[in-house]
mmCIF file of C-alpha atoms in Angstrom:
data_model
loop_
_atom_site.group_PDB
_atom_site.id
_atom_site.type_symbol
_atom_site.label_atom_id
_atom_site.label_comp_id
_atom_site.label_asym_id
_atom_site.label_seq_id
_atom_site.Cartn_x
_atom_site.Cartn_y
_atom_site.Cartn_z
ATOM 1 C CA GLY A 11 87.174 -89.591 48.415
ATOM 2 C CA CYS A 12 90.262 -90.408 46.867
ATOM 3 C CA GLY A 13 89.708 -90.119 43.238
ATOM 4 C CA GLY A 14 90.872 -94.045 42.120
ATOM 5 C CA MET A 15 93.189 -94.191 44.432
ATOM 6 C CA LYS A 16 94.120 -97.051 46.884
ATOM 7 C CA LEU A 17 95.090 -95.342 49.964
ATOM 8 C CA LEU A 18 95.617 -97.266 53.662
ATOM 9 C CA ALA A 19 95.418 -94.981 56.200
ATOM 10 C CA LEU A 20 96.365 -95.147 59.936
ATOM 11 C CA ASP A 21 96.330 -93.068 63.495
ATOM 12 C CA THR A 22 97.428 -93.879 66.873
ATOM 13 C CA SER A 23 98.018 -90.497 67.967
ATOM 14 C CA SER A 24 95.360 -90.419 70.347
ATOM 15 C CA VAL A 25 93.155 -93.121 72.547
ATOM 16 C CA ALA A 26 91.543 -94.397 69.204
ATOM 17 C CA CYS A 27 93.398 -96.920 66.935
ATOM 18 C CA SER A 28 92.073 -96.146 63.513
ATOM 19 C CA VAL A 29 92.188 -97.999 60.318
ATOM 20 C CA ALA A 30 91.089 -97.378 57.158
ATOM 21 C CA VAL A 31 90.960 -98.373 52.976
ATOM 22 C CA GLU A 32 89.098 -96.654 50.326
ATOM 23 C CA LEU A 33 88.483 -97.959 47.351
ATOM 24 C CA ASN A 34 86.700 -97.158 44.506
ATOM 25 C CA GLY A 35 84.260 -95.001 46.572
ATOM 26 C CA SER A 36 83.829 -97.436 48.990
ATOM 27 C CA LEU A 37 85.101 -96.772 52.945
ATOM 28 C CA PHE A 38 86.243 -99.792 54.861
ATOM 29 C CA GLU A 39 87.327 -98.433 58.183
ATOM 30 C CA GLN A 40 87.777 -100.037 61.838
ATOM 31 C CA HIS A 41 88.165 -97.370 64.707
ATOM 32 C CA GLU A 42 88.469 -98.275 68.389
ATOM 33 C CA GLU A 43 88.983 -95.950 71.326
ATOM 34 C CA LYS A 44 90.563 -98.221 73.671
ATOM 35 C CA PRO A 45 94.022 -96.832 75.768
ATOM 36 C CA ARG A 46 97.293 -98.385 75.635
ATOM 37 C CA GLU A 47 96.430 -100.960 73.371
ATOM 38 C CA HIS A 48 97.556 -99.831 70.342
ATOM 39 C CA THR A 49 100.714 -102.242 70.002
ATOM 40 C CA ARG A 50 98.016 -105.480 69.981
ATOM 41 C CA LEU A 51 95.347 -103.996 67.833
ATOM 42 C CA LEU A 52 97.074 -101.672 65.165
ATOM 43 C CA MET A 53 98.552 -105.236 63.027
ATOM 44 C CA PRO A 54 95.102 -107.018 63.303
ATOM 45 C CA MET A 55 92.931 -104.176 62.576
ATOM 46 C CA ILE A 56 94.988 -103.233 59.031
ATOM 47 C CA ARG A 57 94.676 -107.077 58.057
ATOM 48 C CA SER A 58 91.059 -106.928 58.615
ATOM 49 C CA VAL A 59 90.446 -103.905 56.567
ATOM 50 C CA LEU A 60 92.829 -105.315 53.949
ATOM 51 C CA ARG A 61 90.872 -108.232 54.028
ATOM 52 C CA ASP A 62 87.006 -106.515 53.902
ATOM 53 C CA ALA A 63 87.998 -104.192 50.775
ATOM 54 C CA GLY A 64 89.605 -107.439 49.048
ATOM 55 C CA VAL A 65 92.981 -105.049 48.568
ATOM 56 C CA GLN A 66 96.752 -106.766 49.175
ATOM 57 C CA LEU A 67 99.262 -104.595 50.239
ATOM 58 C CA ALA A 68 100.874 -104.212 47.246
ATOM 59 C CA ASP A 69 97.808 -103.005 45.534
ATOM 60 C CA LEU A 70 98.113 -99.867 47.076
ATOM 61 C CA ASP A 71 98.977 -96.238 46.193
ATOM 62 C CA ALA A 72 100.284 -95.288 49.561
ATOM 63 C CA ILE A 73 99.780 -95.214 53.027
ATOM 64 C CA VAL A 74 98.596 -92.244 55.025
ATOM 65 C CA LEU A 75 100.207 -91.607 58.122
ATOM 66 C CA GLY A 76 98.178 -90.238 60.720
ATOM 67 C CA ASN A 77 101.868 -87.937 61.939
ATOM 68 C CA GLY A 78 100.461 -86.354 65.232
ATOM 69 C CA PRO A 79 100.642 -84.303 67.078
ATOM 70 C CA GLY A 80 99.712 -86.439 70.087
ATOM 71 C CA SER A 81 100.906 -89.075 72.250
ATOM 72 C CA PHE A 82 104.592 -89.627 71.707
ATOM 73 C CA ILE A 83 104.275 -93.565 72.141
ATOM 74 C CA GLY A 84 100.674 -92.962 69.624
ATOM 75 C CA MET A 85 103.185 -91.367 67.199
ATOM 76 C CA ARG A 86 105.504 -94.015 67.171
ATOM 77 C CA ILE A 87 103.356 -97.100 66.817
ATOM 78 C CA ALA A 88 101.521 -95.619 63.819
ATOM 79 C CA ALA A 89 104.759 -94.852 62.004
ATOM 80 C CA SER A 90 107.239 -97.858 62.522
ATOM 81 C CA VAL A 91 104.341 -99.701 61.450
ATOM 82 C CA ALA A 92 103.760 -97.303 58.672
ATOM 83 C CA GLN A 93 107.395 -97.826 57.660
ATOM 84 C CA GLY A 94 107.697 -101.382 58.191
ATOM 85 C CA LEU A 95 104.391 -101.999 55.845
ATOM 86 C CA ALA A 96 106.246 -99.560 53.740
ATOM 87 C CA PHE A 97 109.640 -100.603 53.010
ATOM 88 C CA GLY A 98 108.474 -104.681 52.642
ATOM 89 C CA THR A 99 106.084 -103.251 49.917
ATOM 90 C CA ALA A 100 108.215 -100.401 48.341
ATOM 91 C CA LEU A 101 105.422 -97.795 48.861
ATOM 92 C CA GLU A 102 105.636 -94.140 49.753
ATOM 93 C CA ILE A 103 104.157 -92.400 52.724
ATOM 94 C CA ALA A 104 101.514 -89.473 53.016
ATOM 95 C CA PRO A 105 102.214 -88.059 56.640
ATOM 96 C CA VAL A 106 99.394 -86.253 57.371
ATOM 97 C CA SER A 107 98.646 -83.894 59.947
ATOM 98 C CA SER A 108 95.859 -86.083 62.866
ATOM 99 C CA LEU A 109 94.600 -82.310 63.988
ATOM 100 C CA ALA A 110 93.886 -81.835 60.756
ATOM 101 C CA ALA A 111 92.135 -84.868 60.525
ATOM 102 C CA ILE A 112 89.404 -83.388 63.276
ATOM 103 C CA ALA A 113 89.039 -80.281 60.984
ATOM 104 C CA VAL A 114 87.974 -82.753 58.175
ATOM 105 C CA ARG A 115 85.181 -84.249 60.117
ATOM 106 C CA VAL A 116 83.936 -80.922 61.506
ATOM 107 C CA PHE A 117 84.335 -79.118 58.071
ATOM 108 C CA SER A 118 82.290 -82.432 57.019
ATOM 109 C CA GLU A 119 80.043 -82.570 59.331
ATOM 110 C CA SER A 120 78.635 -79.008 59.690
ATOM 111 C CA ASP A 121 79.064 -75.678 58.419
ATOM 112 C CA ALA A 122 81.985 -74.178 60.280
ATOM 113 C CA THR A 123 84.561 -71.690 58.322
ATOM 114 C CA GLU A 124 86.882 -72.527 60.950
ATOM 115 C CA VAL A 125 88.226 -75.121 63.265
ATOM 116 C CA VAL A 126 90.077 -75.057 66.162
ATOM 117 C CA VAL A 127 91.631 -78.149 66.804
ATOM 118 C CA ALA A 128 93.266 -78.680 70.238
ATOM 119 C CA GLN A 129 94.872 -81.999 71.808
ATOM 120 C CA ASP A 130 96.045 -83.329 75.154
ATOM 121 C CA ALA A 131 99.917 -82.526 75.337
ATOM 122 C CA ARG A 132 100.037 -82.730 78.883
ATOM 123 C CA MET A 133 101.638 -80.406 81.381
ATOM 124 C CA ASN A 134 98.603 -77.991 80.895
ATOM 125 C CA GLU A 135 99.370 -77.360 77.405
ATOM 126 C CA VAL A 136 97.375 -78.408 73.881
ATOM 127 C CA TYR A 137 98.425 -79.342 70.116
ATOM 128 C CA LEU A 138 96.955 -76.501 68.545
ATOM 129 C CA GLY A 139 95.667 -76.176 64.956
ATOM 130 C CA ILE A 140 93.921 -73.719 63.519
ATOM 131 C CA TYR A 141 91.863 -74.503 59.862
ATOM 132 C CA LYS A 142 90.068 -72.664 57.341
ATOM 133 C CA ARG A 143 87.352 -74.674 54.929
ATOM 134 C CA GLY A 144 89.559 -75.048 51.788
ATOM 135 C CA ALA A 145 87.499 -73.920 48.194
ATOM 136 C CA ASP A 146 87.579 -78.416 47.944
ATOM 137 C CA GLY A 147 86.284 -78.212 52.019
ATOM 138 C CA LEU A 148 88.972 -79.798 53.334
ATOM 139 C CA PRO A 149 90.589 -77.753 56.293
ATOM 140 C CA ALA A 150 93.960 -75.504 54.943
ATOM 141 C CA PRO A 151 96.050 -74.513 58.006
ATOM 142 C CA LEU A 152 95.808 -71.003 58.770
ATOM 143 C CA ILE A 153 99.041 -71.093 61.860
ATOM 144 C CA SER A 154 101.716 -73.543 61.893
ATOM 145 C CA GLU A 155 100.945 -75.972 64.865
ATOM 146 C CA ARG A 156 102.208 -75.623 68.040
ATOM 147 C CA LEU A 157 102.323 -76.063 71.700
ATOM 148 C CA GLN A 158 99.653 -73.718 73.356
ATOM 149 C CA VAL A 159 99.404 -73.265 76.890
ATOM 150 C CA MET A 160 96.112 -72.250 79.298
ATOM 151 C CA ASP A 161 95.631 -69.215 78.102
ATOM 152 C CA VAL A 162 93.795 -66.647 75.170
ATOM 153 C CA ILE A 163 94.311 -67.833 71.440
ATOM 154 C CA PRO A 164 95.262 -64.570 69.845
ATOM 155 C CA GLU A 165 94.646 -65.948 65.921
ATOM 156 C CA LEU A 166 90.809 -66.308 68.000
ATOM 157 C CA ASP A 167 89.377 -63.038 66.543
ATOM 158 C CA PRO A 168 85.876 -62.722 68.484
ATOM 159 C CA SER A 169 84.529 -60.758 65.768
ATOM 160 C CA ALA A 170 84.741 -64.084 63.505
ATOM 161 C CA ALA A 171 83.430 -66.737 66.294
ATOM 162 C CA ALA A 172 80.022 -67.200 65.162
ATOM 163 C CA THR A 173 81.198 -69.721 62.172
ATOM 164 C CA ARG A 174 84.118 -70.687 64.580
ATOM 165 C CA VAL A 175 84.241 -74.146 65.954
ATOM 166 C CA ALA A 176 86.450 -75.852 68.995
ATOM 167 C CA ALA A 177 87.329 -79.717 68.424
ATOM 168 C CA GLY A 178 89.631 -82.204 69.912
ATOM 169 C CA PHE A 179 89.865 -83.689 73.194
ATOM 170 C CA GLY A 180 92.437 -81.003 74.638
ATOM 171 C CA TRP A 181 88.932 -78.539 74.860
ATOM 172 C CA GLN A 182 87.386 -81.078 77.562
ATOM 173 C CA ARG A 183 90.731 -82.602 78.947
ATOM 174 C CA TYR A 184 91.441 -78.454 79.891
ATOM 175 C CA PRO A 185 88.110 -76.716 80.273
ATOM 176 C CA GLN A 186 90.173 -73.831 81.601
ATOM 177 C CA LEU A 187 91.183 -73.245 78.022
ATOM 178 C CA LEU A 188 87.700 -73.186 76.977
ATOM 179 C CA GLU A 189 87.249 -70.370 79.886
ATOM 180 C CA SER A 190 89.711 -68.374 78.169
ATOM 181 C CA ASN A 191 88.674 -68.500 74.646
ATOM 182 C CA ARG A 192 84.974 -68.030 74.881
ATOM 183 C CA ALA A 193 84.728 -65.030 73.031
ATOM 184 C CA GLY A 194 86.995 -66.714 70.138
ATOM 185 C CA VAL A 195 84.443 -70.118 69.426
ATOM 186 C CA ALA A 196 80.937 -70.067 68.728
ATOM 187 C CA ARG A 197 80.479 -73.787 70.006
ATOM 188 C CA VAL A 198 82.504 -76.652 70.750
ATOM 189 C CA SER A 199 82.422 -79.643 68.637
ATOM 190 C CA GLU A 200 81.910 -83.298 69.472
ATOM 191 C CA VAL A 201 84.730 -85.100 67.334
ATOM 192 C CA LEU A 202 87.664 -85.680 69.955
ATOM 193 C CA HIS A 203 89.925 -87.857 68.362
ATOM 194 C CA PRO A 204 91.491 -88.605 64.682
ATOM 195 C CA ARG A 205 90.017 -90.846 62.702
ATOM 196 C CA ALA A 206 91.651 -92.950 59.732
ATOM 197 C CA ALA A 207 89.000 -92.158 57.574
ATOM 198 C CA ASP A 208 88.809 -88.583 57.613
ATOM 199 C CA LEU A 209 93.115 -88.679 56.723
ATOM 200 C CA LEU A 210 92.394 -90.232 53.904
ATOM 201 C CA PRO A 211 91.201 -87.099 51.580
ATOM 202 C CA LEU A 212 94.443 -85.133 52.408
ATOM 203 C CA GLY A 213 97.015 -88.057 51.947
ATOM 204 C CA ALA A 214 94.925 -88.425 48.765
ATOM 205 C CA GLU A 215 95.735 -84.763 47.776
ATOM 206 C CA LEU A 216 99.480 -85.120 49.367
ATOM 207 C CA VAL A 217 100.144 -87.674 46.839
ATOM 208 C CA ARG A 218 98.181 -86.587 43.664
ATOM 209 C CA ALA A 219 100.836 -83.149 44.321
ATOM 210 C CA GLY A 220 103.933 -86.308 44.282
ATOM 211 C CA ASN A 221 104.707 -85.138 48.306
ATOM 212 C CA SER A 222 105.123 -88.489 49.926
ATOM 213 C CA VAL A 223 107.886 -89.564 51.246
ATOM 214 C CA LEU A 224 110.103 -92.180 51.915
ATOM 215 C CA PRO A 225 109.751 -94.455 54.862
ATOM 216 C CA GLN A 226 112.713 -93.662 56.443
ATOM 217 C CA GLU A 227 111.849 -89.532 55.958
ATOM 218 C CA VAL A 228 109.195 -89.891 58.113
ATOM 219 C CA VAL A 229 109.223 -87.536 60.701
ATOM 220 C CA PRO A 230 106.608 -87.652 63.611
ATOM 221 C CA ALA A 231 105.124 -84.362 64.827
ATOM 222 C CA TYR A 232 106.987 -83.946 68.147
ATOM 223 C CA LEU A 233 105.958 -80.602 68.897
ATOM 224 C CA ARG A 234 107.583 -80.585 72.387
ATOM 225 C CA GLN A 235 111.349 -82.098 71.074
ATOM 226 C CA LYS A 236 111.494 -78.514 68.731
ATOM 227 C CA VAL A 237 110.921 -76.361 71.974
ATOM 228 C CA ALA A 238 114.203 -78.325 73.496
ATOM 229 C CA GLU A 239 116.172 -77.818 70.475
ATOM 230 C CA LYS A 240 118.850 -75.009 71.321
ATOM 231 C CA PRO A 241 118.744 -72.488 68.327
ATOM 232 C CA SER A 242 121.509 -73.592 65.854
ATOM 233 C CA SER A 243 124.106 -70.750 65.781
ATOM 234 C CA GLY A 244 124.411 -68.525 62.982
ATOM 235 C CA PRO A 245 127.227 -68.807 60.265
#
C-alpha cells in the first residue's frame, strides 16, 4: 500500500495501457491490453480512474510513472502524459521500473524469493531485470537492468533455481531464452505485462525517500540507446 499517500500510476511500456489510483487503502484501476491504442485510451482512463476515486489531480502527492524499459513509443506516451499532468499541477514524478512492477505482482501472488523478468526488446533480445524479495516483500534489484541476448543468463545459478520464477512476455516471445535457462528457473509465471497498480508501492517508497523528480528530469529507460552511446573520453 501507499500508507496514506494519494498517487496516480500509469504504464504504457507494453501492450497494456494501465492506470491506477490508491486512496485510503482502496485501489481504483483500469487495465486494457490493446496494442497501438495507448494514445487514444490513456487520458480517458486517467480521467475515469480519478473520477472513480473521487480525487482531483491537484490532490495527489505525486504521479508514479512506469518508466520502462519497454516499447520505445509506449514509454514516450506515458512519460509525456505524466509530464504534462505534473507540469499542470506542480507535482513531482516517481519513475519506477516497469520490469520491477512485474516482480511486485509475482511476489504478491507466490512464495518466490527471486523473479527474473524478461520483456521483448525485439531483434532477438530482451530487457532483463532480476529481483530478490526484499524484507518489505517488495522487489530489490540484483542486477542493473540490461539488454540480454538469447543465451544462458550467468546470474541464474541452477543451485538456487527452486524458488526462482521467470516472468514477463519476453519468455514467451523467445522460447529459446527459456530453453537456454531452464536449469536456472523453477517455473514460468503467467504475469506478462506491467500493471499500474503494481507500480504504486514502489512509487510510494520513492516519494517517502524524497526521490521523486521534477517532470523535466524524467529519463525513460531506453536501454538500447545506452548501447549506442560512445564511451565518454577521459580527462
